[in-house]
């Protein structure tokens, strides 16, 4: 039987890969992919803890996280698309109209 | 035994796929890797006896990722690399390793005495049944809120991409707007 | 779980939010049936629903629970909801203006506005972390959209920045929930605190780290403050004003609910970190506010300092914490509302003063000559922001610093007072432009192109509150005492 | 009826301010109307004094009454506040009348009267309030009006700068004051004077010392004590009547008022009193030495004010509170009339401020000259003028409490006062002028009559010293033997007169550069005592110039400027770091998270 730790370590690594993507990627769409990865890492963690604890709450939370992730994707894509329509690029460095 | 093999197999695949997502220069690779990675996470859900969520994960993402595909192809020429100025420095990797190690250390090092469950998993009924009971009683309100959340996202998507956004009234002088309408 | 009856749901507690949901859906339906209804009409509908909502909130009983304990109405939530609704009410009235801006082409604008208010209302009236997150997400998504449909390059950029960072902060919030769940198998704050045995557990602190990132982002505290100025800069004045007040009070309530139990457990780490964050936020934000050339950006940085003030009140956890927080925030609300209304009234589509900024300082040079009335009202609001008696925010600062001194935190109080002085610097900088510079614009009409009776009403309301605050705060504090028992 | 008088005295300045503000754009001049209202306020204040029997407080309205936080805004009528309101309204009345003439050609004269009325109102609140919070309100109110009035001619950028400096330095001091108030409130549960003073003896020594220290910091800012004094000289950028009212007679003395008002707190904090005393002496000499070398007409008077404030603080420091108040009272008259006279001179000389360029104005400005000579004589403490009584009392008080060193220093200060006052008089009025200005003429009659009132008071206000002591009734025992007393007075008077004679000799003629060496040597050989004094004076002048130019102008002034500037520069650097790049924002979030994790990690390792 695999211990809970294995799942936790896996989730943390996935979460951190998401962070790596956030830091490394310079493309807005890829940025949103990374946040998606992070949310899924947490989902995995919730489900594994729920299953090891024998408590259903974790799965309920995971369910809502999927809903949150879905709506975030919708808005994110809409915003990128809008930006693409205005500037014909989705490069992160094209966000330069606001200056201090 | 087969559980162990499945876990290690799935997890190594997932890590590899997600690593591809954040490093590849090929946009199509990234999208494909993301989609399959998410579906493999669904596989892990089955392994954890959360069948219902596993199904949802696969259904939502195989549906949802199709849309991502569409956008991906719209934005980039699939044959070309992403014109992305990835920073050449090693700082992201250093941060990645640091956060990963410390987070793991903090999460794993204390001996976790597993707490008593609040709503115990009942092995007599199916996972979907029990999750349904939970969602529609205790978490009814949250469920409704999730519905509102999706509604807001839908309205938002429609608004942001409607034709009214093509010409911005905010930057057009008022007389010109009057002349148009 | 078989006793699922309507009585068990206790729907009456749900009334305030229900009213707004009906309102939001009604607006959507009206738009489907009849296009081209005027902005005035939608504004009035929104206002009416918000008013009904306000009455419903004020008449709800503290201590009621509904939906199996998911929805809890206590004193904190009643006051926070009232502040949210009053803020929303006055800001939405600013929509009726002679100029045409892009957002007012959408009836959905008003619907989403109401949804965001609902989101905040849920957020502050629950102790269940997932419900809090859902409320937060609803409200935030609405706000991203509302910012973006101002439809300039800047506003879309602001929305994207806000959205990306908001998504990251939500992930961290979830991570925090997860660690708590791992530790206690519960996601309800009350149960979590009841189930924690040793206060010194590594996992508690790990979870608090995650919450700090997320709440730090929501309250825009150093080092998670970077979005503020950009988002204020990109948003329309209505939305900038709205996000400077309404989401923050919700965030403050969440911070209060999450941090207070742990602070009372004497977790030294949390205390030290919060102390550090408060001090650095207050000092850095005020210095940054001093060097801005745009009024909106300056207000953005100033709002960081104000959030840090509130966090200081949370840090000291005594019986006056809540009163001082709510008093401070109500006073801040009217001050900031006044400032943003003035900015909104003077907003026009010309960019004659600056290449990037709509509201540079230089725009208001010598306003006292071209439009004396507006200039005086504006400077009164700025004096209030600087905390000069007898204007509104002085009372907030006075009471708050007093609370801090009372709990023996003399150094913290000194830092707060020093940051109060720095606030004088940046407000004075703008006031000098308004009162003591050569006018750039001799025609005062250019500053009131956006004026309408509704704008004037909001401005007058804020001015009255700011000016006569000393006769109001007595009653207000009394009310808080009564509600918070 | 007394209550009505209080309301009239308090609110007629506000009415004047509001009405003037309403007519801010109309060409109609409201000076006379404003003056009448201030006059009404003065008459009511005077009637309050006439009908005064016992001190009482009268609550205007309840402010806050929540839980354990109770505050009501009340007015306290007692000897201290009566002295203050009468002084304030009288000087304000005369300054108003004077301003009708002085500001006549200014376009925004109604704006001016509006600010001035508001100032008087705030000042009345400050001195009449029966609790610390009301005092703080007035305190901030006068600060605000002072800012508005110093920067009144904001077309000139320097004036704006000066106004800002005054405002910001005052805010820094107010911070101390505010902390003091919090400390008082949380230790005694009240801000009402009566309740606070009743509670004070029960508190621990450290608490009282802290409270006194914080309050004193507040007083230092308002009364421009070292090192927060730089704003006062710069504040002379405002219209001259404003300097007379705010920066000589009323606002700057608020610090002294605060000390007198809370004497029951300070009486229990001996260590703070020592600080106050020595700081007062230092400022008295420091400012006087700067006044001796300055050539700016208004700045000399401003430094003189500073020096006199130092005297008042010494009186407070040694516990002679009524003496401090008495000096405040007499000083208000002669100092404000000096400023008004300076205003006349400036008016006559087309806003020339350099006294080296003036001279021979006596013929044209006879009345002004006479009034100013009286005021200067009074300021120097020539016998039987008002300044003589009050200043002498301060010297005696210092002596009787055993501070012999301070007595000597103060005596030196008095000599310096005489020197710079008469240096100014002689240079302006009597030294033959280099250029002929033919068109100078004195101010109109009504202005001179108004100034005359102050002139008369400069002579006579001191005569009531005994009844004043009884009236104020803050006990302070002078235990000096009669013979010593007389000797002391004699010494003081002699010192002053000798200085006076010396000054007159020195400045009888415009000081010429020596033409030939032989001539000078001969001259010096003939006047050997003169040689000594010349060396001494020259040395002293060097020191004074050093203080003025290096310490004051270069170090402190630059320090404040540099402080503000470096904060601002730091902000600019920060702004450069805060680029609006989304990538960097994400870095900040994640690095912030990592730092939080690291602290947690280190906590475990430890």
XYZ file of C-alpha atoms in Angstrom, chain D:
606
model
C -25.865 85.463 29.963
C -22.291 84.284 30.375
C -23.102 81.361 28.171
C -24.311 83.658 25.439
C -21.170 85.706 25.756
C -19.093 82.576 25.332
C -20.983 81.643 22.203
C -20.664 85.142 20.771
C -16.967 85.311 21.525
C -16.384 81.900 20.001
C -18.505 82.031 16.906
C -18.317 85.570 15.630
C -14.833 84.955 14.137
C -16.251 81.886 12.407
C -19.111 83.958 11.063
C -16.620 86.489 9.775
C -14.690 83.712 8.073
C -17.763 82.178 6.445
C -19.162 85.457 5.196
C -15.799 86.463 3.758
C -15.516 83.076 2.089
C -18.898 83.595 0.464
C -17.738 86.868 -1.020
C -14.403 85.423 -2.112
C -14.895 86.445 -5.703
C -16.741 89.686 -5.210
C -14.818 92.932 -5.487
C -16.565 94.248 -2.375
C -14.105 94.546 0.500
C -15.296 93.086 3.763
C -12.473 94.220 6.013
C -14.562 96.554 8.132
C -17.282 93.995 8.582
C -14.765 91.361 9.685
C -13.113 93.782 12.057
C -16.460 94.594 13.653
C -17.165 90.917 14.208
C -13.755 90.367 15.768
C -14.392 93.478 17.835
C -17.627 91.950 19.078
C -15.691 88.859 19.975
C -13.202 90.952 21.900
C -15.926 92.846 23.752
C -17.597 89.594 24.745
C -14.297 88.227 25.946
C -13.717 91.359 27.939
C -17.198 91.207 29.443
C -16.538 87.598 30.390
C -13.499 88.825 32.238
C -15.461 91.601 33.938
C -18.224 89.294 35.108
C -15.859 86.514 36.045
C -16.356 85.054 39.490
C -15.489 81.395 39.537
C -14.066 79.122 36.937
C -16.704 76.980 35.302
C -17.005 74.810 32.261
C -19.906 74.884 29.888
C -20.624 71.909 27.678
C -21.568 72.862 24.142
C -22.513 69.410 22.969
C -21.730 65.774 23.535
C -19.322 64.369 21.043
C -18.902 60.767 21.683
C -20.631 58.674 24.188
C -19.900 55.092 23.371
C -19.035 52.292 25.698
C -16.042 53.447 27.635
C -15.294 56.353 25.347
C -16.926 59.564 26.502
C -16.142 62.993 25.219
C -18.068 66.191 25.238
C -17.009 69.438 23.727
C -17.016 71.981 26.449
C -15.643 75.422 27.097
C -13.649 76.164 30.177
C -13.642 79.683 31.563
C -10.894 80.164 34.057
C -8.159 82.769 34.589
C -5.778 81.171 32.082
C -8.299 80.996 29.293
C -9.601 84.488 30.083
C -6.138 85.963 29.724
C -5.637 84.075 26.518
C -8.941 84.962 24.860
C -8.603 88.624 25.729
C -5.083 88.779 24.368
C -5.979 86.860 21.250
C -9.081 88.825 20.377
C -7.496 92.192 21.123
C -4.448 91.555 18.985
C -6.645 89.970 16.323
C -8.887 93.029 16.302
C -5.990 95.383 15.788
C -4.438 93.172 13.156
C -7.760 93.090 11.345
C -7.996 96.865 11.372
C -4.402 97.074 10.240
C -5.013 94.599 7.448
C -7.739 96.796 5.985
C -4.960 99.224 5.190
C -2.160 96.786 4.518
C -3.983 94.410 2.215
C -5.993 97.103 0.486
C -4.430 96.606 -2.907
C -4.589 92.832 -2.837
C -7.142 91.264 -5.156
C -7.993 88.403 -2.833
C -8.498 90.434 0.298
C -11.707 88.592 1.149
C -9.913 85.274 0.964
C -7.393 86.768 3.353
C -10.034 87.809 5.855
C -11.697 84.456 5.541
C -8.476 82.668 6.511
C -7.832 85.168 9.272
C -11.291 84.703 10.776
C -10.905 80.966 10.641
C -7.586 81.282 12.373
C -9.072 83.311 15.217
C -11.849 80.773 15.585
C -9.380 77.883 15.757
C -7.260 79.773 18.246
C -10.289 80.434 20.430
C -11.151 76.735 20.350
C -7.584 75.962 21.309
C -7.568 78.153 24.362
C -11.166 77.756 25.474
C -11.591 74.001 25.182
C -11.980 72.134 28.421
C -10.409 68.944 27.121
C -7.282 67.889 25.311
C -9.049 66.776 22.179
C -10.617 70.193 21.644
C -7.211 71.672 22.244
C -5.774 69.359 19.618
C -8.472 70.426 17.179
C -7.650 74.057 17.645
C -3.994 73.114 17.463
C -4.437 71.528 14.037
C -6.803 74.275 12.968
C -4.314 77.032 13.622
C -1.673 74.945 11.881
C -3.872 74.664 8.836
C -4.684 78.388 8.789
C -1.041 79.201 9.267
C -0.247 77.042 6.244
C -2.878 78.858 4.211
C -1.694 82.283 5.320
C 2.045 81.726 4.933
C 1.390 80.485 1.447
C -1.089 83.276 0.825
C 0.959 84.774 -1.978
C 1.502 81.449 -3.625
C 2.454 82.948 -6.960
C 5.930 82.902 -5.516
C 7.140 79.342 -5.237
C 9.305 80.063 -2.203
C 6.270 81.039 -0.190
C 4.653 77.714 -0.937
C 7.816 75.956 0.131
C 7.939 77.896 3.358
C 4.289 77.114 4.058
C 4.849 73.427 3.428
C 7.878 73.348 5.662
C 5.938 74.977 8.484
C 3.076 72.564 8.053
C 5.191 69.447 7.895
C 7.445 70.311 10.823
C 4.348 71.053 12.822
C 2.847 67.731 11.881
C 5.974 65.975 13.099
C 5.607 67.678 16.443
C 1.876 67.004 16.517
C 2.722 63.358 16.344
C 4.375 63.710 19.740
C 1.391 65.588 21.017
C -1.012 62.971 19.726
C 0.960 60.202 21.379
C 0.817 62.208 24.581
C -2.952 62.452 24.287
C -3.288 58.715 23.715
C -1.099 58.061 26.688
C -3.151 60.366 28.826
C -6.370 58.827 27.659
C -5.411 55.222 28.192
C -3.926 55.941 31.582
C -6.610 58.150 32.999
C -9.618 57.187 30.920
C -10.443 60.742 30.036
C -9.281 63.767 28.131
C -11.177 66.280 30.245
C -8.673 68.565 31.983
C -10.314 68.310 35.371
C -10.500 64.530 35.352
C -7.016 64.089 33.921
C -5.418 66.354 36.497
C -7.281 64.614 39.273
C -5.883 61.283 38.094
C -2.322 62.342 37.381
C -0.902 62.001 40.917
C -1.928 58.334 40.959
C 0.210 57.459 37.967
C 3.701 56.092 38.009
C 6.640 58.408 37.525
C 7.652 56.994 34.175
C 4.176 57.433 32.786
C 4.000 61.047 33.860
C 7.445 61.718 32.431
C 6.472 60.122 29.151
C 3.254 62.111 28.946
C 5.057 65.335 29.766
C 7.765 64.561 27.230
C 5.274 63.886 24.461
C 3.267 67.000 25.227
C 6.452 69.026 25.288
C 7.405 67.740 21.847
C 4.077 69.063 20.615
C 4.760 72.398 22.277
C 8.225 72.512 20.736
C 6.806 72.284 17.245
C 4.182 74.936 17.672
C 6.453 77.292 19.570
C 9.335 76.648 17.182
C 11.859 75.478 19.739
C 15.205 74.068 18.715
C 15.604 71.897 16.611
C 12.147 72.372 15.150
C 12.516 76.121 14.832
C 13.533 76.603 11.221
C 10.026 77.112 9.964
C 9.399 80.282 11.946
C 11.901 82.458 10.123
C 10.700 81.129 6.801
C 7.104 81.746 7.794
C 7.842 85.441 7.401
C 7.029 84.885 3.737
C 3.405 85.530 4.637
C 1.788 88.955 4.816
C 3.199 91.025 7.675
C -0.051 91.345 9.681
C -0.183 87.574 9.677
C 3.265 87.468 11.199
C 2.082 89.920 13.821
C -0.952 87.873 14.730
C 0.141 84.293 14.233
C 3.885 84.230 14.488
C 4.270 86.669 17.324
C 1.236 86.964 19.513
C -0.949 83.915 19.303
C -0.160 80.655 17.546
C 3.479 80.317 18.478
C 2.597 80.930 22.097
C 0.213 77.990 22.040
C 3.087 75.782 23.143
C 3.567 77.924 26.225
C -0.178 77.855 26.789
C -0.124 74.077 26.662
C 2.597 73.948 29.295
C 0.786 76.406 31.522
C -2.501 74.621 31.054
C -1.096 71.251 31.994
C 1.149 72.589 34.720
C -0.181 69.932 37.067
C 1.338 67.270 34.833
C 4.635 69.058 34.367
C 4.936 69.844 38.042
C 5.266 66.110 38.630
C 7.891 65.536 35.949
C 11.025 67.250 37.239
C 13.364 65.677 34.703
C 11.326 67.071 31.825
C 11.345 70.461 33.502
C 15.113 70.512 33.497
C 15.109 69.768 29.782
C 12.576 72.523 29.213
C 14.603 75.028 31.190
C 17.901 74.406 29.499
C 16.382 74.169 26.078
C 14.621 77.465 26.759
C 17.845 79.164 27.741
C 19.633 77.752 24.755
C 16.934 78.965 22.380
C 16.836 82.379 24.033
C 20.542 82.877 23.376
C 20.725 81.013 20.101
C 17.911 83.004 18.534
C 19.118 86.289 19.961
C 22.583 85.753 18.533
C 21.071 85.133 15.130
C 18.955 88.246 15.439
C 22.107 90.244 16.132
C 23.635 89.579 12.740
C 20.646 89.233 10.475
C 19.892 92.030 8.064
C 16.359 91.028 7.238
C 13.859 93.281 8.954
C 11.230 90.645 9.584
C 13.655 87.877 10.346
C 15.201 89.895 13.151
C 11.815 90.249 14.755
C 11.066 86.589 14.142
C 14.275 85.496 15.843
C 13.469 87.856 18.635
C 10.116 86.121 19.049
C 11.938 82.837 19.200
C 14.226 84.153 21.856
C 11.333 85.467 23.940
C 9.586 82.121 23.641
C 12.751 80.651 25.088
C 12.304 82.968 28.081
C 8.754 81.784 28.524
C 9.843 78.169 28.440
C 12.462 78.890 31.072
C 9.724 80.318 33.260
C 7.656 77.188 32.737
C 10.663 75.004 33.370
C 11.401 76.534 36.751
C 7.746 76.250 37.700
C 6.799 79.907 37.457
C 3.806 79.288 35.242
C 2.056 82.528 35.928
C 5.216 84.396 35.031
C 5.368 82.577 31.729
C 1.772 83.497 31.056
C 2.459 87.073 32.062
C 5.384 87.354 29.710
C 3.216 85.816 26.999
C 0.630 88.480 27.727
C 2.971 91.470 27.572
C 5.043 90.036 24.757
C 1.915 89.712 22.587
C 1.464 93.484 22.601
C 4.932 94.787 21.971
C 5.909 92.071 19.553
C 2.828 92.389 17.403
C 3.195 96.141 17.272
C 6.799 95.681 16.201
C 5.618 93.548 13.328
C 2.946 96.043 12.402
C 5.568 98.761 12.439
C 7.725 96.616 10.211
C 4.732 96.393 7.929
C 4.545 100.164 7.774
C 8.223 100.354 6.954
C 7.888 97.788 4.212
C 4.923 99.665 2.852
C 6.886 102.852 2.818
C 9.987 101.282 1.267
C 8.235 99.232 -1.372
C 8.699 95.890 0.333
C 12.399 96.361 0.967
C 13.486 94.052 3.777
C 17.205 94.671 4.082
C 17.794 97.062 6.947
C 21.236 97.935 5.627
C 19.579 99.644 2.697
C 17.271 101.729 4.866
C 17.956 104.672 7.078
C 16.717 108.097 7.916
C 13.132 107.089 7.890
C 12.395 108.892 11.112
C 11.366 112.082 9.358
C 8.757 110.391 7.274
C 7.480 107.769 9.673
C 7.502 109.648 12.915
C 4.563 107.964 14.606
C 5.617 104.504 13.546
C 9.110 105.197 14.752
C 7.936 106.368 18.145
C 5.662 103.367 18.603
C 8.417 101.018 17.542
C 10.911 102.629 19.869
C 8.496 102.193 22.743
C 7.916 98.572 21.790
C 11.639 97.906 21.453
C 12.320 99.552 24.772
C 9.650 97.409 26.292
C 11.118 94.326 24.651
C 14.564 95.197 25.976
C 13.161 95.554 29.456
C 13.824 99.213 30.085
C 12.475 100.142 33.483
C 8.776 100.619 34.024
C 7.738 99.392 30.599
C 5.748 96.197 30.433
C 8.597 94.006 29.229
C 10.641 95.084 32.217
C 8.199 93.591 34.676
C 7.669 90.301 32.954
C 11.224 89.630 31.912
C 12.590 90.651 35.239
C 10.195 88.277 36.904
C 11.534 85.438 34.777
C 15.082 86.258 35.806
C 14.082 86.383 39.424
C 12.232 83.103 39.190
C 15.263 81.415 37.664
C 17.451 82.897 40.371
C 15.165 81.952 43.207
C 14.962 78.321 42.135
C 18.703 78.158 42.373
C 19.670 78.319 38.727
C 22.375 80.921 39.008
C 23.922 79.887 35.713
C 20.634 80.369 33.980
C 20.190 83.756 35.535
C 23.518 84.876 34.147
C 22.767 83.490 30.723
C 19.369 85.118 30.671
C 20.932 88.409 31.645
C 23.292 88.036 28.733
C 20.256 87.309 26.595
C 18.594 90.475 27.793
C 21.647 92.478 26.758
C 21.617 90.862 23.369
C 17.937 91.672 23.070
C 18.639 95.316 23.682
C 21.419 95.251 21.174
C 19.522 93.801 18.288
C 16.320 95.745 18.981
C 18.073 99.085 18.923
C 20.375 98.076 16.128
C 17.240 97.639 14.076
C 15.718 100.911 15.229
C 18.874 102.867 14.584
C 19.641 101.364 11.236
C 16.121 101.855 10.007
C 15.226 105.230 11.383
C 18.286 107.215 12.307
C 21.291 106.295 10.255
C 21.513 108.737 7.360
C 20.238 106.944 4.317
C 22.365 106.372 1.260
C 19.628 106.851 -1.255
C 17.013 109.497 -1.089
C 13.559 108.061 -1.074
C 11.330 111.012 -1.346
C 7.906 109.427 -1.582
C 7.702 107.649 1.723
C 4.751 108.464 3.908
C 3.285 107.039 7.028
C 0.229 104.830 7.319
C -3.236 106.397 7.585
C -4.401 107.783 10.894
C -6.820 105.039 11.920
C -4.054 102.477 11.556
C -1.731 104.527 13.698
C -4.416 104.904 16.355
C -4.923 101.158 16.366
C -1.204 100.655 16.713
C -1.197 103.280 19.382
C -3.430 101.128 21.528
C -0.846 98.382 21.391
C 1.857 100.955 22.032
C 0.108 102.102 25.170
C -0.293 98.520 26.271
C 3.412 97.921 25.646
C 4.065 100.602 28.210
C 1.390 99.855 30.728
C 0.488 96.174 30.557
C 3.199 95.348 33.031
C 1.839 97.536 35.786
C -0.842 95.060 36.712
C 1.679 92.435 37.648
C 0.509 91.980 41.216
C -3.163 91.644 40.461
C -2.243 89.377 37.577
C -0.459 87.022 39.930
C -3.451 86.921 42.245
C -5.831 86.415 39.367
C -3.996 83.479 37.804
C -3.453 81.869 41.165
C -0.890 79.250 40.305
C 1.267 79.374 43.398
C 4.945 80.051 42.944
C 7.063 81.260 45.849
C 9.869 83.678 45.219
C 12.218 83.351 48.116
C 14.698 86.110 47.545
C 15.651 88.626 50.153
C 14.688 92.195 49.471
C 18.229 93.445 49.279
C 19.282 90.762 46.822
C 16.178 91.534 44.858
C 17.080 95.178 44.495
C 20.642 94.371 43.574
C 19.447 92.028 40.896
C 17.073 94.543 39.412
C 19.816 97.104 39.483
C 22.235 94.798 37.721
C 19.715 93.980 35.056
C 18.750 97.556 34.437
C 22.352 98.665 34.334
C 23.314 95.913 31.938
C 20.481 96.820 29.650
C 21.199 100.508 29.745
C 24.901 100.009 29.121
C 24.124 97.858 26.136
C 21.688 100.454 24.946
C 24.251 103.212 25.158
C 26.844 101.057 23.473
C 24.465 100.210 20.662
C 23.529 103.811 20.139
C 27.187 104.787 19.974
C 27.998 102.019 17.591
C 25.199 102.634 15.165
C 24.948 106.396 15.411
C 26.698 106.593 12.096
C 26.493 104.096 9.312
C 29.388 101.761 9.856
C 31.978 102.734 7.362
C 34.800 100.603 6.190
C 37.957 102.068 7.683
C 39.525 104.354 5.126
C 43.148 104.325 6.131
C 45.090 102.060 8.392
C 46.666 104.838 10.362
C 43.344 106.358 10.997
C 42.034 103.129 12.409
C 45.036 102.513 14.554
C 44.830 106.003 15.932
C 41.234 105.574 16.637
C 41.848 102.336 18.414
C 44.634 103.781 20.452
C 42.487 106.562 21.654
C 39.700 104.288 22.691
C 41.304 101.378 24.442
C 38.114 100.135 26.134
C 36.522 100.365 22.758
C 39.231 98.116 21.418
C 38.459 95.431 23.917
C 34.841 95.595 23.335
C 35.492 95.617 19.624
C 37.489 92.418 19.817
C 34.940 90.919 22.095
C 32.099 92.020 19.900
C 33.822 90.838 16.774
C 34.471 87.473 18.307
C 30.938 87.306 19.433
C 29.716 88.342 16.067
C 31.744 85.563 14.528
C 30.131 83.046 16.837
C 26.709 84.450 16.159
C 27.305 84.380 12.448
C 28.519 80.851 12.764
C 25.343 79.880 14.571
C 23.199 81.673 12.073
C 24.874 80.599 8.891
C 26.278 77.206 9.713
C 24.048 75.680 12.367
C 20.777 77.207 11.376
C 20.973 77.791 7.669
C 23.379 75.108 6.589
C 22.908 72.227 8.992
C 19.353 72.229 10.274
C 17.704 73.788 7.297
C 19.624 71.556 4.940
C 18.875 68.634 7.191
C 15.149 69.062 6.853
C 15.453 69.657 3.160
C 17.736 66.664 2.724
C 15.406 64.521 4.811
C 12.434 65.328 2.664
C 14.516 65.090 -0.451
C 16.093 61.757 0.391
C 12.734 60.222 1.210
C 11.507 61.477 -2.108
C 14.587 60.123 -3.905
C 14.200 56.794 -2.214
C 10.669 56.750 -3.551
C 11.926 57.421 -7.059
C 14.360 54.538 -6.802
C 11.547 52.341 -5.540
C 9.375 53.452 -8.405
C 12.042 52.368 -10.841
C 12.115 48.973 -9.169
C 8.338 48.751 -9.328
C 8.065 48.341 -13.050
C 4.664 47.348 -14.218
C 5.785 44.037 -15.666
C 3.465 41.141 -14.938
C 6.359 38.705 -14.862
C 8.033 40.660 -12.116
C 4.783 40.883 -10.188
C 4.572 37.088 -10.250
C 8.161 36.874 -9.104
C 7.303 39.070 -6.158
C 4.390 36.862 -5.139
C 6.363 33.668 -5.375
C 9.503 35.019 -3.764
C 7.287 36.388 -1.013
C 5.844 32.941 -0.520
C 9.313 31.417 -0.506
C 10.443 33.881 2.144
C 7.486 32.999 4.315
C 8.320 29.317 3.914
C 11.947 30.018 4.764
C 11.045 31.734 8.018
C 8.977 28.723 8.892
C 11.848 26.425 7.950
C 14.336 28.356 10.025
C 11.909 28.317 12.924
C 11.941 24.510 12.828
C 15.706 24.289 12.521
C 16.133 26.480 15.530
